[in-house]
Structure formats: C-alpha cells, structure tokens
CSV table of C-alpha atoms in Angstrom, one decimal:
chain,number,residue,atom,x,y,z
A,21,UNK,CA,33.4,10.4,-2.6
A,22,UNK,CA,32.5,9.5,0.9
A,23,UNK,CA,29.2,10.6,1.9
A,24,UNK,CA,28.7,11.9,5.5
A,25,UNK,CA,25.5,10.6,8.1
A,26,UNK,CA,25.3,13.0,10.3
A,27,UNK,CA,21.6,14.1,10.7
A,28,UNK,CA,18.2,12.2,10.0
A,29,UNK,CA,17.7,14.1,6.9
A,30,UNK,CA,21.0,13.0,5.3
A,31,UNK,CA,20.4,8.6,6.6
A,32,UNK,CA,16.5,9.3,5.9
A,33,UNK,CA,17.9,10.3,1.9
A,34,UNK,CA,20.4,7.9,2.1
A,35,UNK,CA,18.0,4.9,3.3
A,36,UNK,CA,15.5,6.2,0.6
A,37,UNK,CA,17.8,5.9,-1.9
A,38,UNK,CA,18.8,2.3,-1.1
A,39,UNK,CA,15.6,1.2,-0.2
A,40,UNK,CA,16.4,0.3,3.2
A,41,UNK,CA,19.0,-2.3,2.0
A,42,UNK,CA,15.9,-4.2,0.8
A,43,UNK,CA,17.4,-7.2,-2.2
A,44,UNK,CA,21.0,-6.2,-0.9
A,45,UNK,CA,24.0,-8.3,0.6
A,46,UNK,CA,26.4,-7.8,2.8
A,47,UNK,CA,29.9,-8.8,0.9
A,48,UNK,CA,32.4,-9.0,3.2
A,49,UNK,CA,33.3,-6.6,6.3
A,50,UNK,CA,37.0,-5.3,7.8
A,51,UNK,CA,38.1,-4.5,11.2
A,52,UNK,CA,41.1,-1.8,12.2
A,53,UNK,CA,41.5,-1.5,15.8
A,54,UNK,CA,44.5,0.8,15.6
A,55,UNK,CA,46.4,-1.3,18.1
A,56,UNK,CA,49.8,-2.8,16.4
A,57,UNK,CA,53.2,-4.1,16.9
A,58,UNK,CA,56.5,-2.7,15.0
A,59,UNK,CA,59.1,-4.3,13.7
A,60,UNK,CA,61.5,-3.9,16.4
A,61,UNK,CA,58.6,-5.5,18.2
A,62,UNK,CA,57.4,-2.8,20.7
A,63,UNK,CA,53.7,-2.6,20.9
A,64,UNK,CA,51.3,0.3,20.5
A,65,UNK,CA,48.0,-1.0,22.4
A,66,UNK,CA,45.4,1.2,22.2
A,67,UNK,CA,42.4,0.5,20.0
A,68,UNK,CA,41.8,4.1,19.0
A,69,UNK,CA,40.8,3.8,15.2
A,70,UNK,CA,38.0,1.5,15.8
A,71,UNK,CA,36.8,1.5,12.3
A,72,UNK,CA,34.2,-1.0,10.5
A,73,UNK,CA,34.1,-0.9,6.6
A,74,UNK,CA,31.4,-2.8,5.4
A,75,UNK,CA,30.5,-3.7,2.1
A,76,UNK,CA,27.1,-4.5,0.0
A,77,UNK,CA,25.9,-5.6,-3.0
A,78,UNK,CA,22.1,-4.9,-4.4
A,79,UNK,CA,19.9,-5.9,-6.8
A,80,UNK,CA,19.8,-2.3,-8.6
A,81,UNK,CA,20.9,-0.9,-11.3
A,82,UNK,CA,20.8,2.6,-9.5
A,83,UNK,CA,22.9,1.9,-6.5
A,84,UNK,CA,24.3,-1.6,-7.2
A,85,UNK,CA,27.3,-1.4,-4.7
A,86,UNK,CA,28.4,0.5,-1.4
A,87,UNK,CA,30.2,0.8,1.5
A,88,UNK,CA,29.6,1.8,4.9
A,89,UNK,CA,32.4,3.0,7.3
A,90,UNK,CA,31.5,3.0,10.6
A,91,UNK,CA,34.3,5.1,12.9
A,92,UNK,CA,34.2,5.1,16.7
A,93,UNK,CA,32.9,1.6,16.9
A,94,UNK,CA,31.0,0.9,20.1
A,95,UNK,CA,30.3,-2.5,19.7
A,96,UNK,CA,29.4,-5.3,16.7
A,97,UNK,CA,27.6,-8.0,16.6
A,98,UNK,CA,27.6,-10.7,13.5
A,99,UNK,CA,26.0,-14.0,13.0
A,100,UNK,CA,26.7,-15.7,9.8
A,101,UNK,CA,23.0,-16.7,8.1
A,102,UNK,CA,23.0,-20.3,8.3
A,103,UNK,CA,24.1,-21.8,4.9
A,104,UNK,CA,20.7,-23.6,4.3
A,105,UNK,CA,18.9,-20.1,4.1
A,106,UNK,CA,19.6,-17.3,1.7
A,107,UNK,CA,21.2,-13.9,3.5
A,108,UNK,CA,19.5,-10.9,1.2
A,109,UNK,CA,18.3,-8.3,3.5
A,110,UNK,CA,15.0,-7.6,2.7
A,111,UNK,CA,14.9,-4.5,4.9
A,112,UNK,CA,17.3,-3.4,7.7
A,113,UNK,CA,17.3,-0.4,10.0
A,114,UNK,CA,19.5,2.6,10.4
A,115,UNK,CA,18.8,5.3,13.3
A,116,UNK,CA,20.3,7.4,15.4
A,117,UNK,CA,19.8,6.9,19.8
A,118,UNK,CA,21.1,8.8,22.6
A,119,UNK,CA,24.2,10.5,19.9
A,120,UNK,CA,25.3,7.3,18.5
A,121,UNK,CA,24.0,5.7,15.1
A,122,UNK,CA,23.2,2.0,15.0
A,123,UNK,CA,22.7,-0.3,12.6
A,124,UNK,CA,19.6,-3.5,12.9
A,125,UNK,CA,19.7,-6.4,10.7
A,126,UNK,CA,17.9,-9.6,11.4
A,127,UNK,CA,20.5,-13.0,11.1
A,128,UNK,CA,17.9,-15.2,10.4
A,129,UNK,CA,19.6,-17.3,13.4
A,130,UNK,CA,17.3,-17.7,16.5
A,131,UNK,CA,18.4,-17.8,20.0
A,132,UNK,CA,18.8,-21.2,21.9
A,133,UNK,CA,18.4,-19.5,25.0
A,134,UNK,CA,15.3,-17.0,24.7
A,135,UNK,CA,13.8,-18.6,21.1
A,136,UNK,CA,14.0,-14.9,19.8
A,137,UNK,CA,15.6,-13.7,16.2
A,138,UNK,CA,19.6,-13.3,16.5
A,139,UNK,CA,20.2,-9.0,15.3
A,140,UNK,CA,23.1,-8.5,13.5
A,141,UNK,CA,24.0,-4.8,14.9
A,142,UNK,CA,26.4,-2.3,14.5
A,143,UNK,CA,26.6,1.0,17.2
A,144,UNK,CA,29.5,3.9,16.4
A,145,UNK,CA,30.1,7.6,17.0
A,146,UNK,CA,29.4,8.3,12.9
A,147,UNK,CA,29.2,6.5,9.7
A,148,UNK,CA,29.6,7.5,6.3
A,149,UNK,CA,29.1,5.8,2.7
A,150,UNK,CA,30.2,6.1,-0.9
A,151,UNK,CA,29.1,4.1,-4.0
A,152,UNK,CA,31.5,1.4,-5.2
C-alpha cells in the first residue's frame, strides 16, 4: 500500500519511522519519462510521467525495505559512492521548499572544482512510499 507525503506531519512520521535513512542503502533506482516510440515507429515525445522509483534497504528489523516514488520529477542528481568507500546513509534529508519536496543525500564524492561534498538530490511535485 502506497503511502502518501503530502504534509510535514506525514514525511516528519515517515522520517521518524526510518530513522532518517540512517544504516540504509539505496538498491537500485528506475526512470520512466513517458516519452516512447510504437511499433509502427511513430513517436510520442513528451516526458510527461516523469517518475523516479527508488529503492532501499536497512539495517532493521522494523522497516527493512522501501520504496520511494517520486512523480513530477524536477531534476536528479546521482553520483555513484566511489567503490573504495562504503555507501550506507547514515542520515539523509527529506523536506519540503517553495511546493516541491526534495530529497539530500551526501555522495561521499567531493568536487574537483569547489573541493565541496558532491549531494545526491532528488526535487518532484510529490512522493510517496510503501514497505517492500
């Protein structure tokens, strides 16, 4: 059952009950754009779906697994943990700013040009999450 974010209360609960991601793991993540092409080849271009799944793993025998759908997708950045370092969050952030919700997780990577900490960060309309 999907879970809906919608207000502080609900992500404050829902970051409460995950501990802020803290000893969790992002699995693996999927893309839909809603652009596609059909089998007599015409195209349907517009991104419209926009949707990021994304899917953890913790260290808890109270919420060991979940996923996080992220609709409306305004932008996504990733930056794969380097393979000499471990990638368990030990906390991230989830808030809402100016009617959108974001998401703030630290890649462990640090910037060439500015020496500063790379952010893994998601930004969409809404988000929700279910247990898996």
């Amino acid at each position: 059952m999907w879970n809906e974010l919608e207000s502080e209360i609900e992500l404050e609960v829902f970051l409460r009950r995950i501990s802020c991601f803290h000893d969790s793991c992002l699995k693996s993540f999927s893309y839909v754009s809603g652009a596609y092409v059909s089998p007599d080849l015409s195209m349907y271009p517009l991104n419209d779906k926009r949707t990021l799944n994304m899917i953890f793993q913790r260290q808890s025998e109270d919420v060991a697994g979940f996923e996080l759908e992220f609709y409306g997708l305004r932008s996504f950045n990733f930056v794969p943990t380097d393979p000499r370092f471990t990638c368990e969050i030990e906390a991230a952030k989830m808030f809402f700013k100016d009617g959108y919700i974001h998401f703030e997780n630290d890649s462990c990577r640090v910037s060439e040009e500015n020496g500063r900490v790379i952010v893994n960060s998601v930004c969409a309309d809404g988000c929700r999450w279910r247990e898996i």
